[in-house]
CSV table of C-alpha atoms in Angstrom, one decimal:
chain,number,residue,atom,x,y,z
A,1,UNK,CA,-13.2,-6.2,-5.8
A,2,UNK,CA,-11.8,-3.0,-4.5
A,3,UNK,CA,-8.3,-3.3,-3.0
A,4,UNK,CA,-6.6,-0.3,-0.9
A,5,UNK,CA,-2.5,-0.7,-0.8
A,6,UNK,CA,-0.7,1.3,1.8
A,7,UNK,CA,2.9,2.1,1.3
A,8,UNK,CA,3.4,3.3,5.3
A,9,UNK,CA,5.4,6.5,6.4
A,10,UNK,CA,4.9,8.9,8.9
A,11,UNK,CA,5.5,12.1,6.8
A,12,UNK,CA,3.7,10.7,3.4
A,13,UNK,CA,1.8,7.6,3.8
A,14,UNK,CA,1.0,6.3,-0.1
A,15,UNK,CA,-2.2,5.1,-1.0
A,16,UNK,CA,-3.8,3.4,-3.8
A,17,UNK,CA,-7.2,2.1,-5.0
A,18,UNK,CA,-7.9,-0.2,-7.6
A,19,UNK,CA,-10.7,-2.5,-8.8
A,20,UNK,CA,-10.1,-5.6,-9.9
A,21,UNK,CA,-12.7,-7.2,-12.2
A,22,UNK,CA,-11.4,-11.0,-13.9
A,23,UNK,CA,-8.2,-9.9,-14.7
A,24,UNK,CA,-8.8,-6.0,-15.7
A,25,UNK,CA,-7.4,-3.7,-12.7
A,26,UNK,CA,-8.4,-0.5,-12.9
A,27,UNK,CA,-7.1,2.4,-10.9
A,28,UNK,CA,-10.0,4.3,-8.5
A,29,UNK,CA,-8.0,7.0,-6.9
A,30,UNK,CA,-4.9,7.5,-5.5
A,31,UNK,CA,-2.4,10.3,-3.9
A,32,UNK,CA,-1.0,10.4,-0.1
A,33,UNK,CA,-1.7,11.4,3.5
A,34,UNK,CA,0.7,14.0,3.9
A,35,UNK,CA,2.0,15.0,7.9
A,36,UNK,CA,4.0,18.4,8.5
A,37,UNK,CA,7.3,17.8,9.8
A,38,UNK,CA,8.0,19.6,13.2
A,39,UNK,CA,4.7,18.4,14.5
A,40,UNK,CA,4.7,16.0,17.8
A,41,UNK,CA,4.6,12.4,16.3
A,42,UNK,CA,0.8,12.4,18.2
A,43,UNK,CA,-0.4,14.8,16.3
A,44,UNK,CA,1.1,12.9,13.5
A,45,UNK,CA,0.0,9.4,13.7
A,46,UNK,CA,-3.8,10.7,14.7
A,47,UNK,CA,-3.6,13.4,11.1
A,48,UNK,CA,-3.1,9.2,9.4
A,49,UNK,CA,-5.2,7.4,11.8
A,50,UNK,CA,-8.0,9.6,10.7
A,51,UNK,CA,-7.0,10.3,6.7
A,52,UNK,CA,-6.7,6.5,7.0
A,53,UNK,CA,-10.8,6.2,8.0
A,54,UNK,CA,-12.1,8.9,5.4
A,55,UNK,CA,-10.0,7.3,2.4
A,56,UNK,CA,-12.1,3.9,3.8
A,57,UNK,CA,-15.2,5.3,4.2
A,58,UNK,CA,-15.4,7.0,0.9
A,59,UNK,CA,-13.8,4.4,-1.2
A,60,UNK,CA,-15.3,1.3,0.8
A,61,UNK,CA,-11.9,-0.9,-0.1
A,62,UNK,CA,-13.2,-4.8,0.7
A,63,UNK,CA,-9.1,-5.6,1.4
A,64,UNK,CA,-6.4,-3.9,2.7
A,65,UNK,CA,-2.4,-4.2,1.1
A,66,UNK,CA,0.1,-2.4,3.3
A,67,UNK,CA,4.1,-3.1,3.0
A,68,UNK,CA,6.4,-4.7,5.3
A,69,UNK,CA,8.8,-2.4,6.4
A,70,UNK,CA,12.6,-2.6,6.1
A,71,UNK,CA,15.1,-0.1,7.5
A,72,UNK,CA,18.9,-1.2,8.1
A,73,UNK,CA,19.5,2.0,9.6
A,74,UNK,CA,17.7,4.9,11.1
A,75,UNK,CA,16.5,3.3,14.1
A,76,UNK,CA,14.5,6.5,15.3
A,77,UNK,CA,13.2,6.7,11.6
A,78,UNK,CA,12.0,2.8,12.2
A,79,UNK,CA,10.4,3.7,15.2
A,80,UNK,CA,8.2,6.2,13.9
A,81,UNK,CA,7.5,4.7,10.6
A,82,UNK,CA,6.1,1.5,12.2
A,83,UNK,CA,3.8,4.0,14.4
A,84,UNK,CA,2.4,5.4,11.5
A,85,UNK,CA,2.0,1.6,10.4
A,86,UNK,CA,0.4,1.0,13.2
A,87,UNK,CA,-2.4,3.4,13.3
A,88,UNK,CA,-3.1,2.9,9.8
A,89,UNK,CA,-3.7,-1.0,10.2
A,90,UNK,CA,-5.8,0.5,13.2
A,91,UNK,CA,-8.0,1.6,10.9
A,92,UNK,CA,-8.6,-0.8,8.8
A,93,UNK,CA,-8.6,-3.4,11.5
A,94,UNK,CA,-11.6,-1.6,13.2
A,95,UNK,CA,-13.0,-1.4,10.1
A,96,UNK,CA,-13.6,-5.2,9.8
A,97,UNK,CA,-11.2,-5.4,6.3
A,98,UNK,CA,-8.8,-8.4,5.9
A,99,UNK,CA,-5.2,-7.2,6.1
A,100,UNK,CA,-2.3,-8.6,3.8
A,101,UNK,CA,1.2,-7.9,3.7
A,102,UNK,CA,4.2,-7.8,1.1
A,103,UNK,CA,7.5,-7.4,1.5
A,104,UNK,CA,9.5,-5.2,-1.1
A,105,UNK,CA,11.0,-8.1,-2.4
A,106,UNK,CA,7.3,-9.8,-2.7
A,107,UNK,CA,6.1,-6.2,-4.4
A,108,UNK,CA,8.9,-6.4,-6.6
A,109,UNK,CA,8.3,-10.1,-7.6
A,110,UNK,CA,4.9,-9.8,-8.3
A,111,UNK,CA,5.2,-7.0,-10.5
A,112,UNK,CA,8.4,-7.3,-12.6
A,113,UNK,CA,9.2,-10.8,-11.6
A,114,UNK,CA,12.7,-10.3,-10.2
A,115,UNK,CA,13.0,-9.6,-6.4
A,116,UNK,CA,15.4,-7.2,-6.6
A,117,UNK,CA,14.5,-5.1,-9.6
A,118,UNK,CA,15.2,-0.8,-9.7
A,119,UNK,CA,12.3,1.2,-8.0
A,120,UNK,CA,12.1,2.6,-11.7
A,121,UNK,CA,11.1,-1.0,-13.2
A,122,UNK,CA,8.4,-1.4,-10.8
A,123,UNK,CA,6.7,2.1,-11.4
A,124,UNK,CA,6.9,1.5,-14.6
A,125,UNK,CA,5.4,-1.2,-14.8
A,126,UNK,CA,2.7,-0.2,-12.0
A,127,UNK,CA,1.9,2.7,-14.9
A,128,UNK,CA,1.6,-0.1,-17.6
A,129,UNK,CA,-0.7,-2.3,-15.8
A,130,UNK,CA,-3.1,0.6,-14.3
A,131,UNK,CA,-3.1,2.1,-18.1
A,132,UNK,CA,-2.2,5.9,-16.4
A,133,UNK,CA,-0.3,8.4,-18.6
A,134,UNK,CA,2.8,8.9,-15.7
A,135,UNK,CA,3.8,7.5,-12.7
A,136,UNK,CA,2.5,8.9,-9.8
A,137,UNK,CA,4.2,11.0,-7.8
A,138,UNK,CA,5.2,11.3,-4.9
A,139,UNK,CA,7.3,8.0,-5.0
A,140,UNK,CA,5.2,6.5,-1.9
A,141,UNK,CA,2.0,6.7,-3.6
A,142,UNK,CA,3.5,4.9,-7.0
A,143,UNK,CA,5.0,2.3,-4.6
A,144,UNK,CA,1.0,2.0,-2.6
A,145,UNK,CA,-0.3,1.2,-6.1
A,146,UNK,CA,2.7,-1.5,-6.4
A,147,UNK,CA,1.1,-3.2,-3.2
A,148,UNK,CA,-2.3,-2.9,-4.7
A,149,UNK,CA,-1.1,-4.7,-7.7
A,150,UNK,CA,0.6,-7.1,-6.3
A,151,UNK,CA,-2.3,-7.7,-4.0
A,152,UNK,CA,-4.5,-8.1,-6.7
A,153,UNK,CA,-2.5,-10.7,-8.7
A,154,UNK,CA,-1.2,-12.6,-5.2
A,155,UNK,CA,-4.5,-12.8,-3.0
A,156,UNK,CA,-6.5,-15.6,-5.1
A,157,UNK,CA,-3.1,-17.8,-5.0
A,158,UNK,CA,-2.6,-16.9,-1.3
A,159,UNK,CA,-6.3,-17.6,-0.7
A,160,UNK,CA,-5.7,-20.9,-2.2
A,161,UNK,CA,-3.0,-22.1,-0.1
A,162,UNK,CA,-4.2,-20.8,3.0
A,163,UNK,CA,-7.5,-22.9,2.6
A,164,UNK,CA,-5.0,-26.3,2.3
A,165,UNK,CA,-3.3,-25.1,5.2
A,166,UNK,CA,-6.4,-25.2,7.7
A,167,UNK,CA,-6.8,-28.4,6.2
């Protein structure tokens, strides 16, 4: 199974793909979609809508893992951020892919096992588990492989419940 995690922004949105096969996850490609600042926020969120579609296309992900976002501050930051979101659950959405979602907290659970462990911990980690030699830089596209990870051990549990649910 191929799983694509999207850590959202709208000057570097991170991505991530990774195969999982039993419990082997293997890293596919990764890097970031990359918008110039000083460029009307259209022009922006079409530059992810479409990187969004190619990375799709090419990689054919069968699930899509994009975090929640959290901002306590910069409302106009916010604002644009969940535009870029937007656009990129767009794409996948018209794609026909089933969407998940993780919190930070969730991402951080998942991988380290404690909610509220350093940024460092969990790209650590993400390095250990995908077997790279560093973490990836920038920042966004180590934390799009943490939502890939997490996806990949969260989404059979999830599955799981959500079948007893309907029930």
């Amino acid at each position: 199974m191929r799983i694509m995690g999207i850590d959202p922004g709208i000057a570097i949105v991170g991505f991530g793909f990774i195969d999982k096969n039993g419990s082997k996850l293997t890293p596919v490609q990764y890097g970031c979609i990359q918008t110039e600042a000083h460029t009307p926020d259209e022009d922006r969120l079409v530059h992810v809508y479409e990187g969004m579609v190619q990375l799709i296309e090419k990689y054919e992900p069968q699930m899509v893992a994009f975090e929640k976002l959290f901002f306590s501050r910069n409302v106009t930051t916010a604002m644009s951020v969940s535009q870029a979101r937007g656009v990129a659950i767009l794409a996948a959405a018209q794609k026909g892919l089933p969407i998940a979602e993780y919190t930070p907290m969730q991402v951080k659970q998942a991988i380290v096992g404690y909610g509220k462990a350093e940024k460092r911990q969990v790209q650590e980690m993400v390095r250990m588990f995908l077997n790279l030699q560093k973490i990836p830089k920038p920042d966004d596209v180590a934390d799009a492989l943490a939502v890939a990870v997490c996806h990949a051990h969260s989404y059979v549990l999830n599955s799981k419940l959500n079948e007893v649910l309907k029930k």
